[in-house]
Amino acid sequence: MSEEVAKLVLDGKTFELPVVTGTEGEKAIDITQLRAKTGYITLDSGYKNTGSTKSAITFLDGEKGILRYRGYPIEQLAENANFLEVAYLLIYGKLPNKQEFEAFNKSITNHTLVQEDIKHFLEAYPSKAHPMGVLAAAVSTLATFYPESQEENRTTEAINLTIHRLIAKMITLVAWTKKNKMRMPLMYPNNKFGYVENFLYMMFALPTEEYTPNPVVVKALHKLLILHADHEQNCSASTVRIVGSSHASLYASISAGISALWGPLHGGANQAVIEMLEAIKNDGGDVKKWVDKAKDKNDPFRLMGFGHRVYKNFDPRAKIIKKACDDVLAQLGINDPILDIAKQLEEVALNDPYFVERKLYPNVDFYSGIIYRAIGIPTEMFTVMFALGRLPGWIAQWKEMRENNEPIGRPRQIYVGETERDFVPMDKRS
Ligand code: CMC
């Protein structure tokens, strides 16, 4: 515990608040006792200055463009690790050795099948249903198939089983969501494949044809999923933690995280980026016109895939994805005009004072959609792909919150509504 304190002067009285320092030197003023001692609360809309927890999972430094999972730089993980290895790292805090990985991989592989009844749920959705809505519902539904997941005081073994089930079934649910939307036959998991290959198989194979996953696509997908795997206390992770803090089941908490991710300011941006690039292309490709639109305060349009709450210099994930995007398209022999538009847009925006002054840079979502498109993933499924990647991070956040015995999340507010007034009968109201 540091000796450092912050002094707060209120109504002529000085209060001392402890300063907490993280392992990377980040500092926080601990206000746990603030209300009890002073009667005041803090006000921080959007939690821009509020640390909601101490966490040992992910470190990021937005000024320096650093992102590390459990201490390992994202660049090294994206280059060298596979997705399940990173999932293990995030959830259990260490890179698995060979034996640990094999046991984890085996357990995940063994649980990929989902109950047949789930198919009835899927069939009930109209084909226009957005896959994120279907996925959130399907994951929440898992809690009803495994009611024991809601019990209190579960053993470590039982919690691990729930975690492994969820990771395993997620690929099946995602792939079935896509196939069902297209009203195509669902493919059952083929457990001769690894996690990513099995996912691609269920997404793209047809019962009438042999399917061999393309190694270029497999590699690209591992990388994309790793880059999305965690991002500390963002909107969806905070949602997972806050829902889980009521001791709701893991499935219910993750389902809430999926819903939070859906919005275009968060994970939904990857779909919005491609739709924006398409719109620019169809509008004649005048990139400057769209940059001007984004700058116009009377126009609600924003450059999707630009800006970030935390990164103020560059998003390290975007750097890796931009390069991967070039590589994957070249290796697959795809020439996507959207990529040219994206590059032009980036160039114009990065040299425009509006974006420079506000430190707005391409984020993880700016180029990811171009890779998903090249792989053959429908645009409406992009945010679902983000959810698939983010799953281990959400699980790690949920697990850490429960293991730390964190209290139920319940912020305060400053009430600014009417003060007390008397009820007026309807016939006397103006
Ligand atoms: N286009 C145009 N102007 C922008 C943009 C943008 N994409 N992003 C921010 N600004 C402006 C904003 O209007 C404001 O200007 P001013 O100071 O004149 O009022 C200033 O920059 C600061 O923006 P903010 O909305 O206060 O910043 P924030 O930290 O609350 O929001 C953000 C961060 C990501 C929601 C926002 O940058 C945004 O809406 N970006 C587009 C959506 C997007 O790409 N989201 C994906 C984020 S990365 C994936 C993830 O992890 O979720």
PDB file of N, CA and C in Angstrom, residues 15 27 43 63 78 162 181 191 224 231 250 326 356 400 422:
ATOM      1  N   PHE A  15      -9.935  16.346   3.793  1.00  0.00           N
ATOM      2  CA  PHE A  15     -10.059  14.886   3.916  1.00  0.00           C
ATOM      3  C   PHE A  15      -8.895  14.248   3.168  1.00  0.00           C
ATOM      4  N   LYS A  27      -2.035   5.530 -11.426  1.00  0.00           N
ATOM      5  CA  LYS A  27      -2.456   5.967 -10.089  1.00  0.00           C
ATOM      6  C   LYS A  27      -3.959   6.238 -10.036  1.00  0.00           C
ATOM      7  N   LEU A  43     -19.097  12.483  -9.677  1.00  0.00           N
ATOM      8  CA  LEU A  43     -19.966  12.455 -10.857  1.00  0.00           C
ATOM      9  C   LEU A  43     -19.064  12.312 -12.077  1.00  0.00           C
ATOM     10  N   GLU A  63      -1.894   6.241 -24.466  1.00  0.00           N
ATOM     11  CA  GLU A  63      -0.982   7.265 -24.997  1.00  0.00           C
ATOM     12  C   GLU A  63       0.143   6.598 -25.791  1.00  0.00           C
ATOM     13  N   ALA A  78      -0.334 -12.154 -31.096  1.00  0.00           N
ATOM     14  CA  ALA A  78      -0.991 -12.232 -32.420  1.00  0.00           C
ATOM     15  C   ALA A  78      -0.100 -12.959 -33.425  1.00  0.00           C
ATOM     16  N   THR A 162     -18.593 -25.079 -16.919  1.00  0.00           N
ATOM     17  CA  THR A 162     -19.456 -24.050 -17.532  1.00  0.00           C
ATOM     18  C   THR A 162     -18.645 -23.209 -18.518  1.00  0.00           C
ATOM     19  N   LYS A 181     -29.840 -18.106 -40.616  1.00  0.00           N
ATOM     20  CA  LYS A 181     -30.258 -16.844 -41.236  1.00  0.00           C
ATOM     21  C   LYS A 181     -30.370 -17.018 -42.754  1.00  0.00           C
ATOM     22  N   ASN A 191     -15.391 -32.963 -34.808  1.00  0.00           N
ATOM     23  CA  ASN A 191     -14.336 -32.801 -33.814  1.00  0.00           C
ATOM     24  C   ASN A 191     -12.974 -33.353 -34.227  1.00  0.00           C
ATOM     25  N   LEU A 224      -7.208 -12.473 -35.783  1.00  0.00           N
ATOM     26  CA  LEU A 224      -8.313 -11.542 -35.506  1.00  0.00           C
ATOM     27  C   LEU A 224      -8.953 -11.832 -34.154  1.00  0.00           C
ATOM     28  N   HIS A 231     -10.103  -6.358 -23.705  1.00  0.00           N
ATOM     29  CA  HIS A 231      -9.736  -4.946 -23.808  1.00  0.00           C
ATOM     30  C   HIS A 231     -10.088  -4.223 -22.530  1.00  0.00           C
ATOM     31  N   LEU A 250     -22.932 -17.265 -15.472  1.00  0.00           N
ATOM     32  CA  LEU A 250     -21.973 -16.860 -16.509  1.00  0.00           C
ATOM     33  C   LEU A 250     -22.687 -16.650 -17.840  1.00  0.00           C
ATOM     34  N   ASP A 326      -3.720  -6.559 -45.745  1.00  0.00           N
ATOM     35  CA  ASP A 326      -2.941  -6.590 -46.994  1.00  0.00           C
ATOM     36  C   ASP A 326      -2.514  -8.017 -47.324  1.00  0.00           C
ATOM     37  N   VAL A 356      -6.587  15.263 -36.192  1.00  0.00           N
ATOM     38  CA  VAL A 356      -5.293  15.337 -35.499  1.00  0.00           C
ATOM     39  C   VAL A 356      -5.507  15.926 -34.105  1.00  0.00           C
ATOM     40  N   GLU A 400     -12.681 -13.175 -12.612  1.00  0.00           N
ATOM     41  CA  GLU A 400     -11.893 -12.344 -11.693  1.00  0.00           C
ATOM     42  C   GLU A 400     -12.824 -11.622 -10.707  1.00  0.00           C
ATOM     43  N   ASP A 422     -47.507  17.803  -5.239  1.00  0.00           N
ATOM     44  CA  ASP A 422     -48.708  17.034  -4.931  1.00  0.00           C
ATOM     45  C   ASP A 422     -49.389  16.503  -6.190  1.00  0.00           C
TER      46      ASP A 422
END
